[in-house]
Tab-separated table of C-alpha atoms and ligand atoms in Angstrom:
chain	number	residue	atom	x	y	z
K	1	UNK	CA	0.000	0.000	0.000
K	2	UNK	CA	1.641	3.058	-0.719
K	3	UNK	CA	1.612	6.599	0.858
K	4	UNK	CA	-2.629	7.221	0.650
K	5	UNK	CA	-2.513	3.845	2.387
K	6	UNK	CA	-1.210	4.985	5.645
K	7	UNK	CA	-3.185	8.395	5.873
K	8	UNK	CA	-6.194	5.951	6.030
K	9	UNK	CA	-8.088	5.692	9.023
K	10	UNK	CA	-8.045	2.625	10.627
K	11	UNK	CA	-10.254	0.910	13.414
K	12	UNK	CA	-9.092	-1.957	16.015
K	13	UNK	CA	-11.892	-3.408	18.231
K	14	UNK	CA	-10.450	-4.775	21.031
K	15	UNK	CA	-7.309	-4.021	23.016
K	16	UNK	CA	-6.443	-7.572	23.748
K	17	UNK	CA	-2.488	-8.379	22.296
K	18	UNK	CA	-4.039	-9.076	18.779
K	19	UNK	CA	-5.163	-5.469	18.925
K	20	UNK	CA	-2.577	-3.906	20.106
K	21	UNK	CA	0.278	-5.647	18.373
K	22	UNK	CA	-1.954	-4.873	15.160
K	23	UNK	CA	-1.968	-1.006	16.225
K	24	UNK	CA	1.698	-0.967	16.818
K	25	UNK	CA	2.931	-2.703	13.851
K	26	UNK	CA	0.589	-0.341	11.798
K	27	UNK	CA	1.857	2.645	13.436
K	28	UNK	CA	5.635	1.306	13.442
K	29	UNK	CA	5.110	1.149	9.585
K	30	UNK	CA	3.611	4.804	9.000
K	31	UNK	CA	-0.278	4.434	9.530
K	32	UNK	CA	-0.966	7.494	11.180
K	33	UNK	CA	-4.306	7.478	12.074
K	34	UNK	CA	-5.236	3.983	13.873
K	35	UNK	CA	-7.654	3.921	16.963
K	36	UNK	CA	-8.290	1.171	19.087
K	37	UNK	CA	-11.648	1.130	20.877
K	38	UNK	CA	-11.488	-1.166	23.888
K	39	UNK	CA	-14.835	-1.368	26.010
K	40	UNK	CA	-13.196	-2.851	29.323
K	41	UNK	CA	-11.689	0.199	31.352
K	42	UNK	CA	-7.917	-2.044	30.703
K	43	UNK	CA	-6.222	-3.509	28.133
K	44	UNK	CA	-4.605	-6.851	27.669
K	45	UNK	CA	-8.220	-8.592	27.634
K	46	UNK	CA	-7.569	-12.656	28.306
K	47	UNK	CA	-4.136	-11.443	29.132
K	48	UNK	CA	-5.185	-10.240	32.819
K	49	UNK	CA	-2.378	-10.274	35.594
K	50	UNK	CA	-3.955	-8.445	39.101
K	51	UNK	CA	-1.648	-7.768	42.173
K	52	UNK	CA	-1.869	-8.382	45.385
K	53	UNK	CA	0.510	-7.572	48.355
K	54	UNK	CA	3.308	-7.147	45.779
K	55	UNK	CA	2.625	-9.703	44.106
K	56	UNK	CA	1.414	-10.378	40.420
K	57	UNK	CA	-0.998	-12.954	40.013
K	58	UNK	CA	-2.869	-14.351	36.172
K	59	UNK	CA	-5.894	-14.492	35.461
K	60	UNK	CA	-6.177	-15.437	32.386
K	61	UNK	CA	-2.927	-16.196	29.813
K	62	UNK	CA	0.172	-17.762	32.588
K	63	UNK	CA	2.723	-18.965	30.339
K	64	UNK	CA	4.872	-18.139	26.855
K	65	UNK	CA	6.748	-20.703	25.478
K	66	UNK	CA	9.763	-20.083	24.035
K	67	UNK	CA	9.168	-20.741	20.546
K	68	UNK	CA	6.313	-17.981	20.547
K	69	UNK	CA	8.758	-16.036	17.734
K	70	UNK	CA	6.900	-12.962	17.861
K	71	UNK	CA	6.441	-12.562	21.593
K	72	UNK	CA	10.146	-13.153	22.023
K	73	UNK	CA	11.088	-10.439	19.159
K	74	UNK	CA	8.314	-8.110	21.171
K	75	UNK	CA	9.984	-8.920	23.983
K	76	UNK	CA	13.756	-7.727	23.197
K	77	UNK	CA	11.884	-4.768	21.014
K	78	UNK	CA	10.047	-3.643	24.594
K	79	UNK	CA	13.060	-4.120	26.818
K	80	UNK	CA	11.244	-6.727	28.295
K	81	UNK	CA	13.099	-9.540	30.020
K	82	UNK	CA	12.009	-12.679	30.957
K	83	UNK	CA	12.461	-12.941	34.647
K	84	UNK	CA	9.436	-13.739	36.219
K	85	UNK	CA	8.847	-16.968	38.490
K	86	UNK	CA	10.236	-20.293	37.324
K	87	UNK	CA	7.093	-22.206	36.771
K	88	UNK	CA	7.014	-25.864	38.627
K	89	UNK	CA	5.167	-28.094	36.211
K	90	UNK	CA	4.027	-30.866	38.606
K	91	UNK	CA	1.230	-33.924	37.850
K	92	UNK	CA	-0.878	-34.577	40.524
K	93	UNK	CA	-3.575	-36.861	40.652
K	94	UNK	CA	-7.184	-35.631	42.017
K	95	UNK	CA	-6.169	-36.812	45.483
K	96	UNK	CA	-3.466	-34.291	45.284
K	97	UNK	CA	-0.191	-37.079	44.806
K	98	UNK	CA	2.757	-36.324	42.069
K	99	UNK	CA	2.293	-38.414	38.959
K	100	UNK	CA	4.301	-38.237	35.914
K	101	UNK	CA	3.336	-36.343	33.202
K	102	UNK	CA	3.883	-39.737	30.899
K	103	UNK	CA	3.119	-43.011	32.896
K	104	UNK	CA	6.228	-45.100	32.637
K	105	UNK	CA	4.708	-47.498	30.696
K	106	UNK	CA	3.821	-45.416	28.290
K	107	UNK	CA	7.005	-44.094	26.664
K	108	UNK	CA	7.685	-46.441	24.641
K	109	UNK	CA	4.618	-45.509	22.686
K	110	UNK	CA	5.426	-41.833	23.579
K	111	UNK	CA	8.965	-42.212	21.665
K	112	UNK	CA	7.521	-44.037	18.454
K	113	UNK	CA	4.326	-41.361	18.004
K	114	UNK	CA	6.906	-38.810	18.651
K	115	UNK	CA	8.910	-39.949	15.699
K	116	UNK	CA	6.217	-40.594	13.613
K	117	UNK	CA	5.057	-37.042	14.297
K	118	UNK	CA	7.021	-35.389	11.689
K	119	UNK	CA	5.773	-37.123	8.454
K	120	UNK	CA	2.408	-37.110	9.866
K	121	UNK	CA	2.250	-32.775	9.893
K	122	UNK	CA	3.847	-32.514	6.697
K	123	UNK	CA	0.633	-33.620	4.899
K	124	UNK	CA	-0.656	-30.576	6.646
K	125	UNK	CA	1.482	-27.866	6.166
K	126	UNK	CA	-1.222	-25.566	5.107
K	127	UNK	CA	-2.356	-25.520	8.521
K	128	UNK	CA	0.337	-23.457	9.227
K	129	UNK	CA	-0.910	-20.180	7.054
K	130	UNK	CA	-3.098	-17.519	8.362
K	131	UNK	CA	-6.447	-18.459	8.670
K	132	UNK	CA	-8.599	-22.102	8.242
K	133	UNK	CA	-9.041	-21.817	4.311
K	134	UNK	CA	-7.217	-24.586	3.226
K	135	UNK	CA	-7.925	-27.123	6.372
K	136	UNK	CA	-8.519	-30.501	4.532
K	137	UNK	CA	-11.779	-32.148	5.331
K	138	UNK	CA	-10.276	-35.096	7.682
K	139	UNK	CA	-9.240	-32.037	10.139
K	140	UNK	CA	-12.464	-31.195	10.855
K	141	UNK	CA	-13.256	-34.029	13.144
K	142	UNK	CA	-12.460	-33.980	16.909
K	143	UNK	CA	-8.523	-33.640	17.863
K	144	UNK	CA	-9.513	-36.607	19.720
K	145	UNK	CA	-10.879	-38.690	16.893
K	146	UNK	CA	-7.723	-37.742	14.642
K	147	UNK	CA	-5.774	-38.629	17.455
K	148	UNK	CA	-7.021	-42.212	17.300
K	149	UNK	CA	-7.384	-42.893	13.781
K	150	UNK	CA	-3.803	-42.033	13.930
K	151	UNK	CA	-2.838	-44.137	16.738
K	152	UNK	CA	-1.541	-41.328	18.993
K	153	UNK	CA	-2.818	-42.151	21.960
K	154	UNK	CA	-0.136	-40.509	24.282
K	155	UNK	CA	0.351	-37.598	22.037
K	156	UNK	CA	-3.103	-36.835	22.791
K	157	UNK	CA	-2.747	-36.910	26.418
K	158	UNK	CA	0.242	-34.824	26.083
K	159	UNK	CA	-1.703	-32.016	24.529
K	160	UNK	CA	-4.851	-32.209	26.429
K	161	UNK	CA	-3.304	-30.556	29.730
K	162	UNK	CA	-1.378	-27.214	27.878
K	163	UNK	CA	-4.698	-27.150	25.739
K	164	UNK	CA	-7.255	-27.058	28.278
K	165	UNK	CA	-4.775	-24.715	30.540
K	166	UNK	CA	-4.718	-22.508	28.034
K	167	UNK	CA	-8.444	-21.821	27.709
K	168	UNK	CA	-8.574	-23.295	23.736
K	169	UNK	CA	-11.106	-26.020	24.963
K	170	UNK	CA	-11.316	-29.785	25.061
K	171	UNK	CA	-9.983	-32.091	23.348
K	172	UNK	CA	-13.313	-34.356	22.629
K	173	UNK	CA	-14.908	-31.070	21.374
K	174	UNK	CA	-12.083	-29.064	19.622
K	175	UNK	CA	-11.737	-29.358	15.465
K	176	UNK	CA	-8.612	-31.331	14.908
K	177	UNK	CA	-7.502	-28.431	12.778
K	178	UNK	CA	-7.448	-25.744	15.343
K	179	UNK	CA	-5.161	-27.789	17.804
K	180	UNK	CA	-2.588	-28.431	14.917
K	181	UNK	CA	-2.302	-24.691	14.437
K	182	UNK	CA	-0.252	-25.135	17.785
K	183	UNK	CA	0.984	-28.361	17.332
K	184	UNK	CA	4.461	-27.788	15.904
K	185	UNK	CA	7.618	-29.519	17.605
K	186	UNK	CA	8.821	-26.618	18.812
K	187	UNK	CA	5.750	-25.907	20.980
K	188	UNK	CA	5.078	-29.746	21.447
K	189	UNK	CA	8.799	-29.871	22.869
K	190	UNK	CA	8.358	-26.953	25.307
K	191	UNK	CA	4.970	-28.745	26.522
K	192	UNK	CA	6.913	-32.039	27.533
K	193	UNK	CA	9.210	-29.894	29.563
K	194	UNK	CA	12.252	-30.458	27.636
K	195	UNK	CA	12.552	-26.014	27.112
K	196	UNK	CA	12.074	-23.915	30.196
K	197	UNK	CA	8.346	-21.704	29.802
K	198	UNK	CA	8.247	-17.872	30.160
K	199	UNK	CA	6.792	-15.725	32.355
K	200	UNK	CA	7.304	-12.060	33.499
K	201	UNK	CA	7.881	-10.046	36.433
K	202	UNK	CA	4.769	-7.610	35.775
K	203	UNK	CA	2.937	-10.535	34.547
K	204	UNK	CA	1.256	-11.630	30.960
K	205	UNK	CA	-0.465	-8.179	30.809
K	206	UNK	CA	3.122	-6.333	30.531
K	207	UNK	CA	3.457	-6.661	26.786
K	208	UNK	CA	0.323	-5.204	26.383
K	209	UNK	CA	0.221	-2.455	29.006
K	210	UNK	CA	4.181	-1.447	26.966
K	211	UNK	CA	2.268	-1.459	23.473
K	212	UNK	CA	-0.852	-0.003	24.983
K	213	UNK	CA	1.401	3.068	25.624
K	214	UNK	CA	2.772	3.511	22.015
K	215	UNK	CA	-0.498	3.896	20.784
K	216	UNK	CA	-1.330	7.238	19.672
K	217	UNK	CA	-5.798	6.807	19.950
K	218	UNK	CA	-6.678	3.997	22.313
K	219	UNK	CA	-10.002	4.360	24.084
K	220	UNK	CA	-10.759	2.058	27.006
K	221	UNK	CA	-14.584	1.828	28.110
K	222	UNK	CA	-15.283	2.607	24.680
K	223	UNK	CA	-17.501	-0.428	23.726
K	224	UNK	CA	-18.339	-1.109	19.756
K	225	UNK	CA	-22.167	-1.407	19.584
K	226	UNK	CA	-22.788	-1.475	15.857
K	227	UNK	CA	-21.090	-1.352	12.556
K	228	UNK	CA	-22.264	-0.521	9.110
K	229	UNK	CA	-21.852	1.566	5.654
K	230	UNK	CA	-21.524	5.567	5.886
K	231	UNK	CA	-23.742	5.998	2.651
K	232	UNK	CA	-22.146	7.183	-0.274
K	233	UNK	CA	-18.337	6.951	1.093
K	234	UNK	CA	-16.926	3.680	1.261
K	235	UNK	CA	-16.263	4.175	5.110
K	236	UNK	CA	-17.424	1.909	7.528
K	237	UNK	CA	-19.935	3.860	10.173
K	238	UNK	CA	-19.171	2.604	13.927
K	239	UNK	CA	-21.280	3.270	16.503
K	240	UNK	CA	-19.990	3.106	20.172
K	241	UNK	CA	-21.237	4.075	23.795
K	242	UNK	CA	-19.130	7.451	22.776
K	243	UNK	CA	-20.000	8.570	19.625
K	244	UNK	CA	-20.119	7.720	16.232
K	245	UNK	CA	-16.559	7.233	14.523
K	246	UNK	CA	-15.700	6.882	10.410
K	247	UNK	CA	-13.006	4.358	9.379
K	248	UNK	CA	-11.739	3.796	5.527
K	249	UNK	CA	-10.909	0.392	7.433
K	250	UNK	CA	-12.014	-1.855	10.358
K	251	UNK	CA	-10.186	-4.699	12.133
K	252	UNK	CA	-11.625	-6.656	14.578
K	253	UNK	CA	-10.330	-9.129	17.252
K	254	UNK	CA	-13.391	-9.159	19.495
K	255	UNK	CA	-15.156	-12.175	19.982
K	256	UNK	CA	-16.514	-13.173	15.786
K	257	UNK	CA	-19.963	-14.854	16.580
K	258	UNK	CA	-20.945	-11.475	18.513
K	259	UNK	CA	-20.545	-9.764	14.727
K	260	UNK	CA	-24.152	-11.575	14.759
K	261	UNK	CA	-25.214	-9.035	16.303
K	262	UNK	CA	-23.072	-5.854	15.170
K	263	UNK	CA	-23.316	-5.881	11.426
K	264	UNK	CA	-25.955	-6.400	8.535
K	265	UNK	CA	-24.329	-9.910	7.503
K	266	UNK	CA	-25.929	-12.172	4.820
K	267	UNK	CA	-27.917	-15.385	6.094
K	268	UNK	CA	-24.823	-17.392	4.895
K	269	UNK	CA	-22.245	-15.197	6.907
K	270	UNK	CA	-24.921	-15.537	9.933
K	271	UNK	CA	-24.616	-18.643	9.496
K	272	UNK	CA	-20.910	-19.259	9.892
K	273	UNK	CA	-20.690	-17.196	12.368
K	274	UNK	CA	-23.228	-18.704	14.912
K	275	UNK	CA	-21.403	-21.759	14.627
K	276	UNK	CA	-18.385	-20.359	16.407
K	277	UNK	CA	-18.116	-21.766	19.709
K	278	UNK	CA	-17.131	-19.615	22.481
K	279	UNK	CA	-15.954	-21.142	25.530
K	280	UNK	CA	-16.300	-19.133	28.620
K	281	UNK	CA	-13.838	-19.180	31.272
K	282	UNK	CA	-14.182	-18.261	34.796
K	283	UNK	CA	-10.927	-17.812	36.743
K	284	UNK	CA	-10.973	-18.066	40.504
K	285	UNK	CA	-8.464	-16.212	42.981
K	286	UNK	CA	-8.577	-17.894	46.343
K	287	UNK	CA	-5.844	-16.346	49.215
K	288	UNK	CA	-4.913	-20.081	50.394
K	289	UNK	CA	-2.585	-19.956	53.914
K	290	UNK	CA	0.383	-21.968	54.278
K	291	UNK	CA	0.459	-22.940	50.790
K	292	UNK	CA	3.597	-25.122	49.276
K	293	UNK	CA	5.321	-23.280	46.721
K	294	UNK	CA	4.272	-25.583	43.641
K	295	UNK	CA	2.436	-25.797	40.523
K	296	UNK	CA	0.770	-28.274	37.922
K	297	UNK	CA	-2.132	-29.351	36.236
K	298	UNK	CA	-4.137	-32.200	37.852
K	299	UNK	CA	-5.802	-33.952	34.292
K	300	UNK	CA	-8.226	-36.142	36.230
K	301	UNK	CA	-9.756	-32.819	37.061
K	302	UNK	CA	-9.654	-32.173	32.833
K	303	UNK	CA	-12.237	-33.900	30.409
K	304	UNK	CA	-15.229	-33.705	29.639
K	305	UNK	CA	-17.363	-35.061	33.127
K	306	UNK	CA	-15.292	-32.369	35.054
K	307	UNK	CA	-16.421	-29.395	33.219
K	308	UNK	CA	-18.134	-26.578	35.034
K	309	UNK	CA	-17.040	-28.473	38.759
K	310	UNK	CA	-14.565	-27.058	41.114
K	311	UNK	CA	-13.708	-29.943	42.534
K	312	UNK	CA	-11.523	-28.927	45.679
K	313	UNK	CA	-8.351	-31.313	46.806
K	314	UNK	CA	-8.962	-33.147	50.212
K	315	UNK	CA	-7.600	-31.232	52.599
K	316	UNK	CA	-4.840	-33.308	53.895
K	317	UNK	CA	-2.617	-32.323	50.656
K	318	UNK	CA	-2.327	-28.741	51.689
K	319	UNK	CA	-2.297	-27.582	47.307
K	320	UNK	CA	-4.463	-25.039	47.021
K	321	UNK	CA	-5.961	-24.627	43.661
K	322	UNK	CA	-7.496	-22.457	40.777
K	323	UNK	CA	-9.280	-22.938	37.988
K	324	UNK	CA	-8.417	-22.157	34.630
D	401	LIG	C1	-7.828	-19.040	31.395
D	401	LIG	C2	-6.932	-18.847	30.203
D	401	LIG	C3	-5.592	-19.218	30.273
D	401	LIG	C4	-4.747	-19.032	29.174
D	401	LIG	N1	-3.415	-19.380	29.291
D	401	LIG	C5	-2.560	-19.118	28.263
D	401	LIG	C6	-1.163	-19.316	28.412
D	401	LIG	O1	-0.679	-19.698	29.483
D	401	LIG	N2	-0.354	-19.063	27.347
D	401	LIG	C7	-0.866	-18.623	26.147
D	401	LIG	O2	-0.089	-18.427	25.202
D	401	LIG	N3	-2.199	-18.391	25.973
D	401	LIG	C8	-3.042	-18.614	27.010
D	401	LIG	N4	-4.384	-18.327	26.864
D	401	LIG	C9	-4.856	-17.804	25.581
D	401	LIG	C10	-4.549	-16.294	25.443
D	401	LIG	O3	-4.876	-15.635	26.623
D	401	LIG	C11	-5.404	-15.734	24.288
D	401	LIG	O4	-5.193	-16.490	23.109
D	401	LIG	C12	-5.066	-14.272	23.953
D	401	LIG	O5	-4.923	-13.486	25.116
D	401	LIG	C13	-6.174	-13.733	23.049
D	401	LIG	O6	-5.890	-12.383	22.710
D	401	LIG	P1	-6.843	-11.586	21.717
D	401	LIG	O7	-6.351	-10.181	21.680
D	401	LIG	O8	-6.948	-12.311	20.429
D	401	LIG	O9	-8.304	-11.673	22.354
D	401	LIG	P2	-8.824	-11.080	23.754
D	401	LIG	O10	-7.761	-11.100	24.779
D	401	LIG	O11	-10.107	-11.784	24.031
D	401	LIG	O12	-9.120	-9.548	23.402
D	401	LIG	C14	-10.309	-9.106	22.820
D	401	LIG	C15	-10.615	-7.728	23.398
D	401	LIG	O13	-11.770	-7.211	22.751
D	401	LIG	C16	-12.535	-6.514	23.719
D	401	LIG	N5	-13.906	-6.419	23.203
D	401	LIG	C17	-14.831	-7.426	23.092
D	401	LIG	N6	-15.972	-6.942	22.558
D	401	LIG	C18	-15.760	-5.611	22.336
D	401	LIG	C19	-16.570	-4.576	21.814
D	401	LIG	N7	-17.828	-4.808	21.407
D	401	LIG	N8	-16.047	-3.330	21.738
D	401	LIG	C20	-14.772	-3.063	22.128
D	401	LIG	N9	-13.958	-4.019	22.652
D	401	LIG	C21	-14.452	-5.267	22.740
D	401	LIG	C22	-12.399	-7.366	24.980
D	401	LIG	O14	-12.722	-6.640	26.136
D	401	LIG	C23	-10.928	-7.756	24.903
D	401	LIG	O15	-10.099	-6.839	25.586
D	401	LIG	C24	-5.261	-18.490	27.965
D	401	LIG	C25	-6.613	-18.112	27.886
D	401	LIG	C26	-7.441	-18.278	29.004
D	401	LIG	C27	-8.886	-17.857	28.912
């Protein structure tokens, strides 16, 4: 795009990282007039870290792993180093006992699906462009089904804990296709604890909070109620709970099926977009005395009978728990 390009005027809706790493590369490259409309009164969205007595705590996003590429350029580009607590990744069973991630018997298996692994991806290497265009049709299924046509039974355990941790969903439920977009070795490596995972001293919400404040128009509690043609113009008419504001262009990272609701959409766009399923995630905080200094996931607690239940360890193992 050349020079008229970047003296368009361009919308972001939503001030989670997508937004804001949108807004800063567009500014870094010479679009000068980019807003972001947020409608929480803070920005990082599902990147949330609170504090409390001096402490940072998450409540949403923990973890980065090191072969997020574009968090750890951000990261050198922001200053921002990666010294926050070293994570403990324990396995404990719903009784509150250490397991192992990979039951001894099981590695065996672990090691030949592991080596099968590559040759198995490269049919799918479209996966890895932007967007689900080109997902072949066998990816549609369950990661769970694909799992077990494909005989990787531990693989899938392996991937079940980071990928209901991180708030993506289940397993039984999930596409195939949208679990491969994160299944590359480098991640899959980092989840069996072979790389170290990253955190920060100011928590998740840092890399935000440092590209929130190199945008030039960001507007927090400024929630996008409705979008639709300015006649005549070619702009794109948004209506929020302060004002009216004219874009030549709109991007939006805000939750899709809500568009629904937002835009004049054709029955077929309606259509695709009210089959987008949205999981909702509640994150608790609980101030736990005396509490060992550990982490982990508990997977008997994962799945699909535990949804929705808190289901609190006996009391005798002193871990006190969230729930993510
Ligand atoms: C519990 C949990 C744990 C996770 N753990 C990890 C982890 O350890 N590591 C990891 O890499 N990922 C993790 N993730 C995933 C990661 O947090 C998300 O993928 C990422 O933060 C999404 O960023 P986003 O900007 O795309 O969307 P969001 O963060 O959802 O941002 C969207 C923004 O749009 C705003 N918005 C919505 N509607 C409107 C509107 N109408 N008008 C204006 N603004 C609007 C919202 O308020 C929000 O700020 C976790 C997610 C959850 C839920």
């Amino acid at each position: 795009m050349g020079m008229a390009g970047k003296e368009e005027h361009i919308g972001i809706v939503g001030a989670g990282i997508s937004g804001l790493a949108l807004a800063y590369e567009l500014e870094s490259r010479g679009y000068r007039y980019v807003t972001v409309m947020e409608q929480s009164d803070r920005v990082g969205g599902k990147c949330c870290s609170i504090e409390y007595k001096g402490r940072t705590y998450e409540m949403g996003a923990l973890i980065g792993l090191p072969s997020y590429q574009m968090t750890m350029e951000y990261m050198e580009q922001f200053d921002l180093l990666e010294k926050g607590p070293l994570l403990d990744r324990g396995f404990f069973d719903p009784d509150g006992s250490k397991i192992s991630q990979i039951p001894l018997e099981q590695m065996p298996d672990f090691a030949d699906e592991f080596k099968r692994l590559p040759s198995l991806m490269s049919k799918y290497e479209a996966i890895r462009q932007p967007g689900f265009r080109q997902v072949p049709p066998e990816l549609y299924k369950p990661f769970s089904a694909w799992c077990d046509e494909n005989g990787l039974t531990v693989l899938r355990q392996v991937f079940m804990h980071y990928f209901c941790a991180f708030g993506f969903g289940n397993m039984d439920d999930v596409p195939a296709a949208y679990v491969m977009k994160l299944l590359n070795y480098d991640n899959l490596v980092s989840f069996i604890e072979i790389t170290h995972m990253i955190s920060w001293p100011g928590g998740v919400v840092e890399l935000s909070k440092r590209m929130a404040d190199c945008a030039s128009d960001l507007r927090l509690t400024c929630e996008v109620q409705r979008i639709g043609k300015k006649e005549g113009t070619g702009q794109l008419k948004v209506v929020t709970n302060q004002g009216t504001l004219y874009f030549d262009r709109l991007i939006y990272t805000a939750p899709l099926q809500e568009l629904v609701h937002k835009m004049e959409l054709d029955a077929e766009e309606c259509r695709l977009l009210e089959n987008i399923v949205y999981e909702r995630f509640r994150v608790y905080a609980y101030r736990v005395d005396n509490m060992p200094k550990l982490s982990g996931y508990i997977p008997g607690n994962m799945g699909q009978g535990h949804r929705r239940h808190i289901r609190p360890l006996p009391s005798r193992t002193r871990l006190g728990i969230g729930e993510q």
